[in-house]
Short mmCIF file of C-alpha atoms in Angstrom, two decimals:
data_model
loop_
_atom_site.label_atom_id
_atom_site.label_comp_id
_atom_site.label_asym_id
_atom_site.label_seq_id
_atom_site.Cartn_x
_atom_site.Cartn_y
_atom_site.Cartn_z
CA MET A 1 34.29 72.46 84.00
CA THR A 2 32.83 73.46 80.64
CA ASP A 3 29.17 74.02 79.43
CA ARG A 4 30.04 71.85 76.40
CA GLU A 5 28.02 68.36 76.46
CA PRO A 6 30.04 65.44 77.77
CA ASP A 7 31.18 63.41 74.82
CA PHE A 8 29.68 60.14 76.12
CA LEU A 9 26.25 61.62 76.67
CA SER A 10 25.00 60.67 73.19
CA THR A 11 25.73 56.94 73.66
CA LEU A 12 22.71 57.40 76.33
CA ARG A 13 20.26 58.57 74.12
CA LEU A 14 18.84 55.36 72.67
CA GLU A 15 16.70 54.87 69.99
CA ASP A 16 13.14 52.84 70.49
CA THR A 17 12.90 50.66 67.72
CA GLY A 18 10.12 48.44 68.57
CA ALA A 19 8.50 46.43 71.31
CA SER A 20 6.78 42.86 71.50
CA THR A 21 4.57 41.18 74.19
CA ARG A 22 7.71 40.26 75.83
CA GLU A 23 10.40 42.91 75.46
CA THR A 24 11.27 46.39 74.50
CA VAL A 25 13.90 47.02 71.91
CA LEU A 26 16.56 50.22 71.93
CA THR A 27 19.54 50.56 69.96
CA GLY A 28 22.62 52.82 70.62
CA THR A 29 26.06 53.80 69.42
CA SER A 30 29.40 53.52 71.36
CA HIS A 31 32.17 56.29 71.91
CA TRP A 32 35.34 56.06 70.41
CA SER A 33 38.12 54.03 72.14
CA PRO A 34 41.89 53.56 71.29
CA ASN A 35 41.61 49.92 71.28
CA GLY A 36 38.19 49.33 69.58
CA ARG A 37 36.46 47.99 72.45
CA VAL A 38 33.40 49.39 74.11
CA PHE A 39 33.82 50.55 77.43
CA GLY A 40 31.97 48.63 80.15
CA GLY A 41 30.65 51.16 81.93
CA GLN A 42 29.03 52.68 78.88
CA VAL A 43 27.32 49.56 78.03
CA LEU A 44 26.09 49.36 81.95
CA ALA A 45 24.83 52.68 81.75
CA GLN A 46 23.11 52.15 78.35
CA CYS A 47 21.35 49.12 79.82
CA VAL A 48 20.13 51.48 82.85
CA VAL A 49 18.93 53.95 80.51
CA ALA A 50 17.13 50.96 78.46
CA ALA A 51 15.46 49.58 81.50
CA GLN A 52 14.31 53.05 82.95
CA ALA A 53 12.49 53.60 79.73
CA THR A 54 9.88 51.10 80.42
CA ILE A 55 9.43 52.36 83.92
CA GLU A 56 6.93 55.05 85.59
CA ASP A 57 7.16 57.04 88.56
CA ARG A 58 9.88 54.46 89.85
CA VAL A 59 13.62 55.08 90.70
CA ILE A 60 16.42 52.55 89.93
CA HIS A 61 18.07 51.37 93.26
CA SER A 62 20.05 48.14 92.37
CA VAL A 63 21.64 46.37 89.02
CA HIS A 64 23.42 43.24 88.89
CA GLY A 65 24.84 42.38 85.52
CA TYR A 66 27.51 40.19 83.88
CA PHE A 67 29.94 41.40 81.29
CA LEU A 68 30.00 38.46 78.59
CA ARG A 69 32.03 39.44 75.57
CA PRO A 70 34.01 42.41 74.35
CA GLY A 71 31.94 45.20 72.73
CA ASP A 72 33.09 46.53 69.21
CA THR A 73 32.70 50.45 69.05
CA SER A 74 32.06 50.47 65.25
CA VAL A 75 29.02 48.09 65.65
CA PRO A 76 25.55 49.50 66.85
CA ILE A 77 24.44 47.86 70.48
CA THR A 78 20.86 46.48 70.45
CA PHE A 79 19.30 46.53 74.16
CA GLY A 80 16.25 44.21 74.66
CA VAL A 81 14.31 44.95 77.87
CA GLU A 82 11.97 42.38 79.48
CA ARG A 83 9.42 43.38 82.04
CA ILE A 84 10.01 40.26 84.77
CA HIS A 85 8.08 41.72 87.57
CA ASP A 86 5.87 44.71 88.16
CA GLY A 87 4.62 44.86 91.82
CA ARG A 88 3.04 47.61 94.21
CA SER A 89 6.44 49.04 95.48
CA PHE A 90 9.24 47.01 93.29
CA ALA A 91 9.68 46.44 89.47
CA ALA A 92 12.30 44.41 87.89
CA ARG A 93 13.64 44.62 84.33
CA ARG A 94 16.16 42.49 82.30
CA THR A 95 18.33 44.09 79.77
CA GLN A 96 20.47 42.31 77.53
CA ALA A 97 22.99 44.19 75.23
CA TYR A 98 23.30 42.28 71.64
CA GLN A 99 26.32 43.05 68.90
CA ASN A 100 25.93 40.73 65.80
CA GLY A 101 23.09 38.59 67.32
CA VAL A 102 25.01 37.65 70.55
CA PRO A 103 24.87 39.03 74.12
CA ILE A 104 27.69 41.27 75.24
CA PHE A 105 26.22 42.46 78.79
CA SER A 106 23.42 40.95 80.81
CA MET A 107 21.58 42.89 83.73
CA ILE A 108 18.84 42.60 86.00
CA ALA A 109 17.46 45.89 87.73
CA SER A 110 15.40 46.70 90.64
CA PHE A 111 13.21 49.84 90.91
CA GLN A 112 11.11 51.10 93.42
CA THR A 113 8.52 53.64 94.21
CA PRO A 114 9.91 56.69 96.50
CA ASP A 115 9.13 55.51 100.20
CA GLU A 116 9.86 56.50 103.65
CA GLY A 117 11.76 54.43 106.28
CA VAL A 118 14.74 54.28 108.88
CA GLU A 119 18.11 55.87 107.58
CA HIS A 120 21.78 55.73 108.37
CA GLN A 121 24.84 55.75 106.31
CA GLU A 122 28.31 55.08 106.43
CA GLU A 123 30.34 58.20 107.42
CA PHE A 124 32.40 60.26 104.90
CA PRO A 125 36.22 59.62 105.06
CA ALA A 126 38.03 62.15 107.34
CA ASP A 127 41.00 64.33 105.94
CA VAL A 128 40.48 63.82 102.35
CA PRO A 129 42.23 66.57 100.11
CA ALA A 130 40.11 68.65 98.15
CA PRO A 131 39.85 67.77 94.63
CA GLU A 132 41.01 71.20 93.65
CA THR A 133 44.47 70.25 95.24
CA LEU A 134 44.99 67.08 93.37
CA PRO A 135 46.38 66.95 89.52
CA SER A 136 43.59 65.99 86.99
CA ALA A 137 44.23 63.15 84.73
CA ALA A 138 44.95 65.63 81.75
CA GLU A 139 47.52 67.27 83.80
CA VAL A 140 49.36 63.78 84.81
CA LEU A 141 49.05 62.22 81.11
CA SER A 142 50.03 65.71 79.29
CA GLY A 143 53.66 64.69 78.83
CA ILE A 144 52.80 61.16 77.39
CA ASP A 145 52.62 60.93 73.54
CA HIS A 146 50.42 57.53 73.28
CA PRO A 147 46.87 57.01 72.00
CA VAL A 148 45.60 55.63 75.36
CA ALA A 149 47.05 58.56 77.39
CA ARG A 150 45.43 60.91 75.07
CA ALA A 151 42.21 59.22 75.29
CA TRP A 152 42.50 59.03 79.10
CA ALA A 153 43.51 62.80 79.28
CA GLU A 154 40.63 63.91 76.93
CA ARG A 155 37.52 61.89 78.31
CA SER A 156 34.78 63.85 79.71
CA VAL A 157 35.01 62.35 83.33
CA ASP A 158 37.56 64.39 85.34
CA LEU A 159 39.46 61.78 87.71
CA ARG A 160 41.69 62.81 90.23
CA HIS A 161 43.60 60.06 92.63
CA VAL A 162 43.92 61.14 96.23
CA GLU A 163 46.77 58.82 96.75
CA GLY A 164 48.24 59.18 93.27
CA PRO A 165 47.25 57.70 89.92
CA VAL A 166 48.26 54.34 88.48
CA PHE A 167 48.49 55.24 84.97
CA ALA A 168 52.17 54.63 83.85
CA SER A 169 53.32 53.70 87.30
CA VAL A 170 51.86 53.17 90.84
CA GLN A 171 52.40 55.93 93.03
CA GLY A 172 52.33 55.97 96.63
CA GLU A 173 51.85 52.97 98.99
CA ARG A 174 51.19 49.22 98.00
CA VAL A 175 48.02 48.99 99.66
CA PRO A 176 44.62 47.53 98.55
CA ARG A 177 42.57 50.61 98.71
CA GLN A 178 42.51 54.08 97.31
CA ALA A 179 40.13 57.07 96.75
CA VAL A 180 39.39 59.29 93.82
CA TRP A 181 37.42 62.52 93.01
CA PHE A 182 35.52 62.63 89.75
CA ARG A 183 33.16 64.76 87.99
CA VAL A 184 31.35 65.15 84.54
CA ASN A 185 33.14 67.62 82.41
CA GLY A 186 30.30 69.78 80.90
CA ALA A 187 26.61 70.50 81.70
CA LEU A 188 23.94 67.74 82.36
CA PRO A 189 20.27 67.99 82.23
CA GLU A 190 18.27 68.20 85.43
CA ASP A 191 17.05 64.51 85.41
CA PRO A 192 18.23 62.29 88.58
CA ALA A 193 17.60 59.02 86.38
CA LEU A 194 20.30 60.53 84.08
CA HIS A 195 22.54 61.38 86.90
CA ARG A 196 22.22 57.85 88.25
CA ALA A 197 22.84 56.46 84.91
CA VAL A 198 25.96 58.83 84.61
CA LEU A 199 27.29 57.72 88.20
CA ALA A 200 26.71 53.92 86.59
CA TYR A 201 29.16 54.76 83.97
CA ALA A 202 31.67 56.53 86.12
CA SER A 203 31.61 53.33 88.75
CA ASP A 204 33.66 51.05 86.11
CA LEU A 205 36.49 53.61 85.39
CA SER A 206 38.62 52.79 88.55
CA ILE A 207 37.24 50.04 90.68
CA LEU A 208 39.94 47.46 89.79
CA GLU A 209 42.58 49.82 90.53
CA PRO A 210 42.96 49.02 94.47
CA ILE A 211 43.68 45.57 93.29
CA MET A 212 46.55 47.04 90.66
CA ARG A 213 47.74 49.51 93.40
CA ARG A 214 48.39 46.46 96.14
CA HIS A 215 50.46 44.70 93.49
CA GLY A 216 52.36 47.42 92.03
CA VAL A 217 50.60 46.82 88.38
CA ALA A 218 49.74 50.04 86.13
CA TRP A 219 47.79 50.16 83.38
CA GLY A 220 50.95 50.82 81.47
CA THR A 221 52.50 47.91 82.68
CA PRO A 222 53.64 45.96 79.60
CA GLY A 223 51.51 42.70 78.95
CA VAL A 224 48.90 43.40 81.67
CA LYS A 225 45.38 42.26 80.62
CA SER A 226 42.09 43.06 82.47
CA ALA A 227 38.48 42.97 82.05
CA SER A 228 35.52 43.45 84.40
CA LEU A 229 33.41 40.46 84.81
CA ASP A 230 30.39 41.12 86.79
CA HIS A 231 29.14 44.41 88.49
CA ALA A 232 26.49 45.29 91.03
CA MET A 233 25.51 48.61 92.02
CA TRP A 234 23.20 49.83 94.55
CA TRP A 235 22.10 53.77 94.80
CA HIS A 236 21.09 55.32 97.82
CA ARG A 237 20.36 58.86 97.40
CA ASP A 238 20.47 61.23 94.50
CA GLY A 239 23.55 63.32 93.54
CA ARG A 240 24.81 65.16 90.83
CA ALA A 241 27.37 63.43 88.39
CA ASP A 242 28.83 67.01 86.99
CA ASP A 243 29.48 67.99 90.87
CA TRP A 244 32.52 66.64 92.64
CA ILE A 245 31.93 62.88 94.27
CA LEU A 246 34.37 61.08 96.23
CA TYR A 247 34.79 57.38 95.15
CA THR A 248 36.55 55.17 97.86
CA GLN A 249 37.65 51.90 96.70
CA GLU A 250 39.12 48.78 98.57
CA SER A 251 39.84 45.22 97.21
CA PRO A 252 39.45 42.39 100.10
CA SER A 253 40.99 39.43 97.84
CA ALA A 254 42.50 38.54 94.69
CA GLN A 255 43.19 35.14 93.50
CA GLY A 256 42.96 32.98 90.20
CA GLY A 257 43.69 35.78 87.92
CA ARG A 258 40.46 37.55 89.48
CA GLY A 259 40.25 40.32 91.95
CA LEU A 260 36.99 41.56 94.09
CA ALA A 261 36.61 45.35 94.85
CA PHE A 262 34.02 47.33 96.36
CA GLY A 263 33.54 51.22 96.13
CA ARG A 264 31.70 53.89 97.72
CA MET A 265 30.42 57.27 96.42
CA PHE A 266 29.96 60.24 98.39
CA SER A 267 28.75 63.65 97.46
CA ARG A 268 31.13 66.50 98.38
CA ASP A 269 28.80 67.42 101.49
CA GLY A 270 28.91 63.76 102.88
CA ARG A 271 26.10 61.93 101.77
CA LEU A 272 26.31 58.26 100.61
CA LEU A 273 24.99 58.12 96.99
CA ALA A 274 25.84 54.71 95.82
CA THR A 275 27.77 51.38 96.96
CA VAL A 276 29.54 49.32 93.89
CA ALA A 277 31.00 45.96 93.86
CA GLN A 278 32.78 44.20 90.92
CA GLU A 279 34.87 41.23 90.42
CA GLY A 280 37.58 41.54 87.32
CA MET A 281 40.02 39.69 85.45
CA LEU A 282 43.56 40.86 85.99
CA ARG A 283 46.47 38.81 84.26
CA ILE A 284 50.03 40.10 84.61
CA PRO A 285 53.15 38.84 82.66
CA ARG A 286 55.59 36.80 84.76
#
């Protein structure tokens, strides 16, 4: 871990470009990617930040969104935030991300005034190896001379697979579940809302991999095509994205060129921070 700012953090600094009676408009940029497509987790996190910019004294607790079109990293993204509900305890915002006049992502987010209530959580998994005992993506990919491998190795989120990675080949058992440790490499400000947005960014990095692992499909499998279709996330407790987080993932079903996956994020001391659900497209050449 370094004190250098994560490379994607600048994309979460959105510029307020105006407001109307219906919506607030902000703009943002994208970080580079080898295929020129906007990373889904980035636009998700940006929409979280955009919606949060219209809220005071409430914290985000859930989002439901759809990835509508591929984004282009060379084109700025415009975010329109509509205030669709402001109640005594809860508020809701609809955020649309646009490029070239058409939406690429659409999301509704809900915010809540901090409150007290009953509390329980899923238990932290037993017998999970510490992240320090596992190789980083940079170490696994260091010998592969390919732009995608270099991009994955150099990204600002340190991702470490408990069962072995699925970059070039599938390591470990072919089962529809896995766990990864992750943390942001770099210093993050002391802002709980930003850490929640960064968790949204990281939630899209590996959530489809349980589907791939079950069928022995690696990211490097020739001809494989994948894309996030929809995404839901619930934040339960605050946590730091620049400290180690265990992300457990499982897929109950895959069919029709689509697969469904669920994930849970735990802090290293065992607190359940967030729950994730995503359906994605996964097409494998025959």
